[in-house]
């Protein structure tokens, strides 16, 4: 049997983690023959809840799960880890300014970044899920200077999956028949879901999304706003934020990092913008189309960008620059 890998999930007593941990532990993410040591990190008041989660994971009797370690200490949580899924963050409370939310999260992700720097393997792959995910990811990366910036990414796969699904439903096909949609920018309501390069397999033939959908007004209007506002729509309906779909997206994202993307296909993830060919400011974590091979990603270059797309890509970049500057201001204090 292979050597076990060590995977930490933060916010491990929360509802996204509850939907996520079983999939990781049974081999859906890191492979069906890869033993796992799962480390569950959360804040001290959540430790009794974590004990319940540990009992349930034990009771699943999963052959790949070697050990489960609950903890509230970063030095235990991040010790020698191969993968970190940072789900825990300060949620936005009613009446809270975005600035206050940023300030609280800068403190959290500075601590976690420093702990990664000090205790984790230098090859660790870090996925930031907790919002504001792009800026939290940037802060964690800046706080872990000895870990390559390329090892940090943030989750926009949920938005990507939402976009795929909307196009698939519109065309009356399975979402597996839709590929190469793109989420550009911030994991917020300014994100830009772009299907100008997407392909849909309809009745055995591949068509562009615009050709398959045959409704340009919908693709440039309601489609975009539906994907942008989907998280809020789920909260309104469930009174809780997306958990099952977020967990599925986390699994997709990490599995693609581990095993690569399919030939000729790309997916969306928030990555370090340095060296991009799309005129996006360099010092940001921005969602791009990427291809992954041998556990390293590459931004897909050379896609044509029309004026409609350009304006939307720039608008979400402007929001990220403002978030970054506010966050870095807090970080320097």
Short mmCIF file of C-alpha atoms in Angstrom, two decimals:
data_model
loop_
_atom_site.label_atom_id
_atom_site.label_comp_id
_atom_site.label_asym_id
_atom_site.label_seq_id
_atom_site.Cartn_x
_atom_site.Cartn_y
_atom_site.Cartn_z
CA UNK A 1 0.00 0.00 0.00
CA UNK A 2 1.16 3.56 -0.72
CA UNK A 3 2.44 5.84 2.06
CA UNK A 4 -0.48 7.75 3.61
CA UNK A 5 -0.79 11.41 2.72
CA UNK A 6 -1.70 14.00 5.35
CA UNK A 7 -4.67 16.23 4.51
CA UNK A 8 -5.94 19.04 6.74
CA UNK A 9 -9.41 20.56 6.52
CA UNK A 10 -10.05 23.77 8.48
CA UNK A 11 -13.51 24.79 9.63
CA UNK A 12 -13.85 21.04 10.02
CA UNK A 13 -16.92 21.18 12.28
CA UNK A 14 -18.85 23.30 9.75
CA UNK A 15 -21.43 22.27 7.21
CA UNK A 16 -19.24 22.35 4.07
CA UNK A 17 -16.71 20.08 5.80
CA UNK A 18 -19.52 17.73 6.86
CA UNK A 19 -20.38 17.26 3.18
CA UNK A 20 -16.71 17.05 2.17
CA UNK A 21 -14.92 14.76 4.63
CA UNK A 22 -16.62 11.51 3.59
CA UNK A 23 -15.68 12.01 -0.09
CA UNK A 24 -12.03 12.67 0.81
CA UNK A 25 -11.86 9.76 3.24
CA UNK A 26 -13.32 7.25 0.80
CA UNK A 27 -10.86 8.06 -1.96
CA UNK A 28 -12.87 10.28 -4.33
CA UNK A 29 -10.22 13.01 -4.36
CA UNK A 30 -6.71 11.61 -3.93
CA UNK A 31 -7.27 8.18 -5.45
CA UNK A 32 -8.83 4.83 -4.63
CA UNK A 33 -5.50 3.34 -3.52
CA UNK A 34 -4.18 6.33 -1.54
CA UNK A 35 -4.35 5.96 2.27
CA UNK A 36 -5.13 9.17 4.12
CA UNK A 37 -4.48 10.73 7.51
CA UNK A 38 -7.17 13.35 7.97
CA UNK A 39 -6.53 16.30 10.26
CA UNK A 40 -9.57 18.30 11.34
CA UNK A 41 -8.78 21.83 12.50
CA UNK A 42 -11.29 24.18 14.08
CA UNK A 43 -11.58 26.79 16.82
CA UNK A 44 -11.71 25.66 20.50
CA UNK A 45 -15.51 26.08 20.97
CA UNK A 46 -16.07 23.62 18.09
CA UNK A 47 -13.97 20.78 19.55
CA UNK A 48 -16.97 18.91 21.07
CA UNK A 49 -18.67 18.97 17.64
CA UNK A 50 -15.44 17.75 16.03
CA UNK A 51 -15.48 14.74 18.36
CA UNK A 52 -18.85 13.80 16.85
CA UNK A 53 -17.47 14.16 13.32
CA UNK A 54 -14.51 11.94 14.27
CA UNK A 55 -16.90 9.27 15.63
CA UNK A 56 -18.89 9.33 12.40
CA UNK A 57 -15.77 9.03 10.23
CA UNK A 58 -14.65 6.06 12.36
CA UNK A 59 -18.13 4.55 12.00
CA UNK A 60 -17.93 4.77 8.19
CA UNK A 61 -15.25 2.02 8.46
CA UNK A 62 -13.40 3.35 5.42
CA UNK A 63 -10.44 1.23 4.27
CA UNK A 64 -8.28 4.20 3.16
CA UNK A 65 -8.72 6.27 6.31
CA UNK A 66 -5.70 5.50 8.48
CA UNK A 67 -6.23 8.08 11.21
CA UNK A 68 -8.39 11.09 12.09
CA UNK A 69 -6.84 13.84 14.23
CA UNK A 70 -9.10 16.58 15.64
CA UNK A 71 -7.28 19.70 16.86
CA UNK A 72 -7.53 23.42 17.55
CA UNK A 73 -3.74 23.94 17.26
CA UNK A 74 -2.14 25.06 13.98
CA UNK A 75 1.14 23.36 14.84
CA UNK A 76 -0.70 20.02 14.96
CA UNK A 77 -3.03 20.86 12.07
CA UNK A 78 -0.36 21.84 9.56
CA UNK A 79 2.48 19.47 10.56
CA UNK A 80 4.01 17.78 7.47
CA UNK A 81 0.83 18.09 5.44
CA UNK A 82 0.53 17.27 1.72
CA UNK A 83 -2.74 19.12 1.13
CA UNK A 84 -4.59 21.88 2.98
CA UNK A 85 -8.23 22.75 2.34
CA UNK A 86 -8.91 26.02 4.15
CA UNK A 87 -12.69 26.13 4.51
CA UNK A 88 -12.90 28.01 7.80
CA UNK A 89 -13.22 31.79 7.68
CA UNK A 90 -15.11 34.56 9.44
CA UNK A 91 -18.59 34.61 7.86
CA UNK A 92 -20.21 37.90 7.05
CA UNK A 93 -22.70 38.82 9.74
CA UNK A 94 -25.72 41.02 9.21
CA UNK A 95 -24.85 44.70 9.08
CA UNK A 96 -21.14 43.91 8.73
CA UNK A 97 -19.09 46.09 6.40
CA UNK A 98 -17.00 44.20 3.83
CA UNK A 99 -13.98 46.06 5.26
CA UNK A 100 -14.60 44.56 8.73
CA UNK A 101 -14.97 41.13 7.16
CA UNK A 102 -11.64 41.57 5.38
CA UNK A 103 -9.94 42.68 8.57
CA UNK A 104 -11.13 39.62 10.52
CA UNK A 105 -10.07 37.27 7.73
CA UNK A 106 -6.65 38.87 7.24
CA UNK A 107 -5.90 37.90 10.85
CA UNK A 108 -7.08 34.29 10.30
CA UNK A 109 -5.23 33.73 7.02
CA UNK A 110 -2.06 35.45 8.19
CA UNK A 111 -1.95 32.98 11.11
CA UNK A 112 -2.66 30.00 8.86
CA UNK A 113 -0.19 31.13 6.19
CA UNK A 114 2.54 31.53 8.81
CA UNK A 115 1.74 28.08 10.22
CA UNK A 116 1.91 26.54 6.74
CA UNK A 117 5.28 28.24 6.27
CA UNK A 118 6.57 26.86 9.54
CA UNK A 119 5.10 23.34 9.70
CA UNK A 120 3.85 22.09 6.30
CA UNK A 121 5.81 20.36 3.56
CA UNK A 122 7.11 22.87 1.01
CA UNK A 123 5.30 20.86 -1.69
CA UNK A 124 1.91 21.32 0.05
CA UNK A 125 -1.05 22.19 -2.19
CA UNK A 126 -3.27 24.79 -0.53
CA UNK A 127 -6.87 25.42 -1.55
CA UNK A 128 -8.65 28.40 0.01
CA UNK A 129 -12.44 28.15 0.16
CA UNK A 130 -13.35 30.54 2.99
CA UNK A 131 -14.57 33.91 1.70
CA UNK A 132 -13.44 36.38 0.46
CA UNK A 133 -11.52 33.44 -1.03
CA UNK A 134 -9.27 35.20 -3.56
CA UNK A 135 -7.95 37.77 -1.09
CA UNK A 136 -7.73 35.26 1.78
CA UNK A 137 -5.63 33.07 -0.53
CA UNK A 138 -3.32 36.00 -1.38
CA UNK A 139 -2.83 36.80 2.33
CA UNK A 140 -2.09 33.13 3.16
CA UNK A 141 0.44 32.96 0.33
CA UNK A 142 2.16 36.21 1.33
CA UNK A 143 2.37 34.90 4.90
CA UNK A 144 4.09 31.71 3.69
CA UNK A 145 7.08 33.00 1.70
CA UNK A 146 8.93 29.67 1.68
CA UNK A 147 6.07 27.87 -0.13
CA UNK A 148 5.85 28.53 -3.91
CA UNK A 149 3.03 30.91 -4.84
CA UNK A 150 1.92 28.39 -7.48
CA UNK A 151 0.96 25.99 -4.65
CA UNK A 152 -1.88 28.29 -3.57
CA UNK A 153 -5.25 28.42 -5.30
CA UNK A 154 -8.77 29.47 -4.41
CA UNK A 155 -12.09 27.87 -5.25
CA UNK A 156 -14.03 29.15 -8.26
CA UNK A 157 -14.91 25.62 -9.36
CA UNK A 158 -18.35 25.93 -7.77
CA UNK A 159 -19.06 28.92 -10.04
CA UNK A 160 -17.59 26.95 -12.97
CA UNK A 161 -19.85 23.96 -12.23
CA UNK A 162 -22.87 26.26 -11.88
CA UNK A 163 -22.12 27.77 -15.30
CA UNK A 164 -21.70 24.31 -16.90
CA UNK A 165 -24.95 23.14 -15.43
CA UNK A 166 -26.92 26.21 -16.58
CA UNK A 167 -25.72 25.76 -20.17
CA UNK A 168 -26.37 22.00 -20.05
CA UNK A 169 -29.93 22.45 -18.78
CA UNK A 170 -30.59 25.07 -21.44
CA UNK A 171 -29.40 22.66 -24.16
CA UNK A 172 -31.12 19.60 -22.67
CA UNK A 173 -27.87 17.65 -22.26
CA UNK A 174 -25.88 16.27 -19.32
CA UNK A 175 -23.36 18.67 -17.78
CA UNK A 176 -20.61 16.23 -18.84
CA UNK A 177 -21.36 17.34 -22.43
CA UNK A 178 -20.30 20.94 -21.67
CA UNK A 179 -16.64 21.90 -21.46
CA UNK A 180 -14.34 24.93 -21.34
CA UNK A 181 -16.60 27.43 -19.67
CA UNK A 182 -14.52 30.04 -17.82
CA UNK A 183 -14.96 31.95 -14.59
CA UNK A 184 -12.82 35.09 -14.69
CA UNK A 185 -11.89 37.08 -11.60
CA UNK A 186 -13.23 37.22 -8.09
CA UNK A 187 -15.38 34.64 -6.33
CA UNK A 188 -18.00 37.32 -5.74
CA UNK A 189 -20.95 38.77 -7.61
CA UNK A 190 -18.52 40.59 -9.97
CA UNK A 191 -17.14 37.29 -11.34
CA UNK A 192 -17.52 36.87 -15.08
CA UNK A 193 -18.87 33.52 -16.30
CA UNK A 194 -17.73 33.37 -19.94
CA UNK A 195 -18.93 30.83 -22.52
CA UNK A 196 -17.35 32.37 -25.63
CA UNK A 197 -14.85 29.47 -25.71
CA UNK A 198 -17.16 26.76 -24.36
CA UNK A 199 -18.20 23.71 -26.35
CA UNK A 200 -21.38 21.67 -26.05
CA UNK A 201 -21.81 18.15 -27.36
CA UNK A 202 -25.30 18.05 -28.89
CA UNK A 203 -26.63 14.99 -30.74
CA UNK A 204 -23.14 13.59 -31.21
CA UNK A 205 -21.61 16.78 -32.65
CA UNK A 206 -19.61 19.51 -30.91
CA UNK A 207 -20.93 23.07 -31.17
CA UNK A 208 -19.92 26.36 -29.62
CA UNK A 209 -22.07 27.30 -26.63
CA UNK A 210 -23.55 30.26 -28.52
CA UNK A 211 -24.50 27.95 -31.40
CA UNK A 212 -25.93 25.29 -29.09
CA UNK A 213 -27.93 27.66 -26.85
CA UNK A 214 -29.19 29.83 -29.75
CA UNK A 215 -30.08 32.70 -27.41
CA UNK A 216 -27.39 35.38 -27.22
CA UNK A 217 -29.50 37.66 -25.03
CA UNK A 218 -29.80 34.94 -22.36
CA UNK A 219 -26.06 34.14 -22.50
CA UNK A 220 -25.13 37.81 -22.10
CA UNK A 221 -27.82 38.55 -19.51
CA UNK A 222 -29.71 36.14 -17.26
CA UNK A 223 -27.11 33.36 -17.58
CA UNK A 224 -24.39 35.62 -16.17
CA UNK A 225 -26.50 37.06 -13.35
CA UNK A 226 -27.86 33.59 -12.40
CA UNK A 227 -24.33 32.25 -11.92
CA UNK A 228 -23.15 35.42 -10.16
CA UNK A 229 -26.11 35.39 -7.73
CA UNK A 230 -26.49 31.63 -7.27
CA UNK A 231 -24.90 31.54 -3.80
CA UNK A 232 -27.33 34.19 -2.55
CA UNK A 233 -30.26 32.30 -4.13
CA UNK A 234 -29.29 29.11 -2.27
CA UNK A 235 -29.03 31.01 1.04
CA UNK A 236 -32.44 32.58 0.44
CA UNK A 237 -34.02 29.17 -0.21
CA UNK A 238 -32.18 27.01 2.34
CA UNK A 239 -31.37 29.66 4.96
CA UNK A 240 -27.87 28.13 4.80
CA UNK A 241 -25.05 28.60 2.32
CA UNK A 242 -24.17 26.06 -0.38
CA UNK A 243 -22.57 23.03 1.25
CA UNK A 244 -23.18 19.90 -0.87
CA UNK A 245 -22.31 21.73 -4.11
CA UNK A 246 -19.33 23.50 -2.50
CA UNK A 247 -17.98 20.17 -1.23
CA UNK A 248 -18.37 18.61 -4.70
CA UNK A 249 -16.50 21.57 -6.26
CA UNK A 250 -13.67 21.25 -3.70
CA UNK A 251 -13.34 17.56 -4.62
CA UNK A 252 -13.28 18.39 -8.36
CA UNK A 253 -10.65 21.12 -7.83
CA UNK A 254 -8.31 18.99 -5.69
CA UNK A 255 -8.74 15.89 -7.86
CA UNK A 256 -7.75 17.92 -10.93
CA UNK A 257 -4.66 19.24 -9.12
CA UNK A 258 -3.70 15.69 -8.17
CA UNK A 259 -4.49 13.92 -11.46
CA UNK A 260 -4.56 16.68 -14.08
CA UNK A 261 -7.17 17.99 -16.52
CA UNK A 262 -8.31 16.08 -19.62
CA UNK A 263 -6.51 16.71 -22.89
CA UNK A 264 -7.99 19.73 -24.69
CA UNK A 265 -10.03 20.83 -21.69
CA UNK A 266 -9.57 23.56 -19.14
CA UNK A 267 -11.20 24.38 -15.82
CA UNK A 268 -11.42 27.53 -13.69
CA UNK A 269 -9.49 28.24 -10.53
CA UNK A 270 -8.21 31.28 -8.69
CA UNK A 271 -4.43 31.36 -9.14
CA UNK A 272 -1.57 33.82 -8.90
CA UNK A 273 -1.90 36.26 -11.82
CA UNK A 274 1.85 36.89 -12.39
CA UNK A 275 2.83 36.52 -16.05
CA UNK A 276 -0.74 36.23 -17.38
CA UNK A 277 -1.32 37.32 -20.99
CA UNK A 278 -4.72 38.95 -20.35
CA UNK A 279 -3.60 42.26 -18.87
CA UNK A 280 -4.77 41.37 -15.36
CA UNK A 281 -2.75 43.06 -12.56
CA UNK A 282 0.03 40.70 -11.45
CA UNK A 283 -0.20 40.68 -7.66
CA UNK A 284 -3.67 39.14 -7.41
CA UNK A 285 -5.27 35.75 -7.01
CA UNK A 286 -7.63 35.84 -10.00
CA UNK A 287 -9.73 33.09 -11.56
CA UNK A 288 -8.41 32.01 -14.96
CA UNK A 289 -8.90 29.07 -17.31
CA UNK A 290 -6.14 26.60 -16.43
CA UNK A 291 -4.82 23.25 -17.54
CA UNK A 292 -3.07 20.99 -15.03
CA UNK A 293 -0.36 18.39 -15.53
CA UNK A 294 1.99 16.75 -13.02
CA UNK A 295 0.31 18.71 -10.19
CA UNK A 296 1.15 22.08 -11.71
CA UNK A 297 -1.26 24.45 -13.42
CA UNK A 298 -0.78 26.68 -16.42
CA UNK A 299 -3.03 29.56 -17.47
CA UNK A 300 -4.53 28.91 -20.92
CA UNK A 301 -3.10 31.63 -23.15
CA UNK A 302 -4.19 33.13 -26.43
CA UNK A 303 -7.97 33.08 -26.06
CA UNK A 304 -9.69 35.86 -28.00
CA UNK A 305 -11.27 38.44 -25.70
CA UNK A 306 -13.99 40.66 -27.16
CA UNK A 307 -14.97 44.07 -25.80
CA UNK A 308 -17.92 42.64 -23.84
CA UNK A 309 -15.62 40.19 -22.02
CA UNK A 310 -12.83 42.73 -21.55
CA UNK A 311 -15.07 45.14 -19.64
CA UNK A 312 -16.31 42.39 -17.32
CA UNK A 313 -12.80 40.98 -16.73
CA UNK A 314 -11.54 44.46 -15.84
CA UNK A 315 -14.46 45.20 -13.50
CA UNK A 316 -13.84 42.09 -11.39
CA UNK A 317 -10.07 42.81 -11.41
CA UNK A 318 -10.76 46.32 -10.08
CA UNK A 319 -12.74 44.85 -7.18
CA UNK A 320 -9.87 42.48 -6.40
CA UNK A 321 -7.29 45.29 -6.46
CA UNK A 322 -9.40 47.26 -3.99
CA UNK A 323 -9.82 44.18 -1.72
CA UNK A 324 -6.10 43.44 -1.91
CA UNK A 325 -5.08 47.00 -1.04
CA UNK A 326 -7.44 47.08 1.96
CA UNK A 327 -6.20 43.67 3.13
CA UNK A 328 -2.51 44.54 2.73
CA UNK A 329 -3.11 47.70 4.69
CA UNK A 330 -4.44 45.57 7.59
CA UNK A 331 -1.59 43.07 7.13
CA UNK A 332 1.06 45.78 7.55
CA UNK A 333 -0.39 47.02 10.86
#
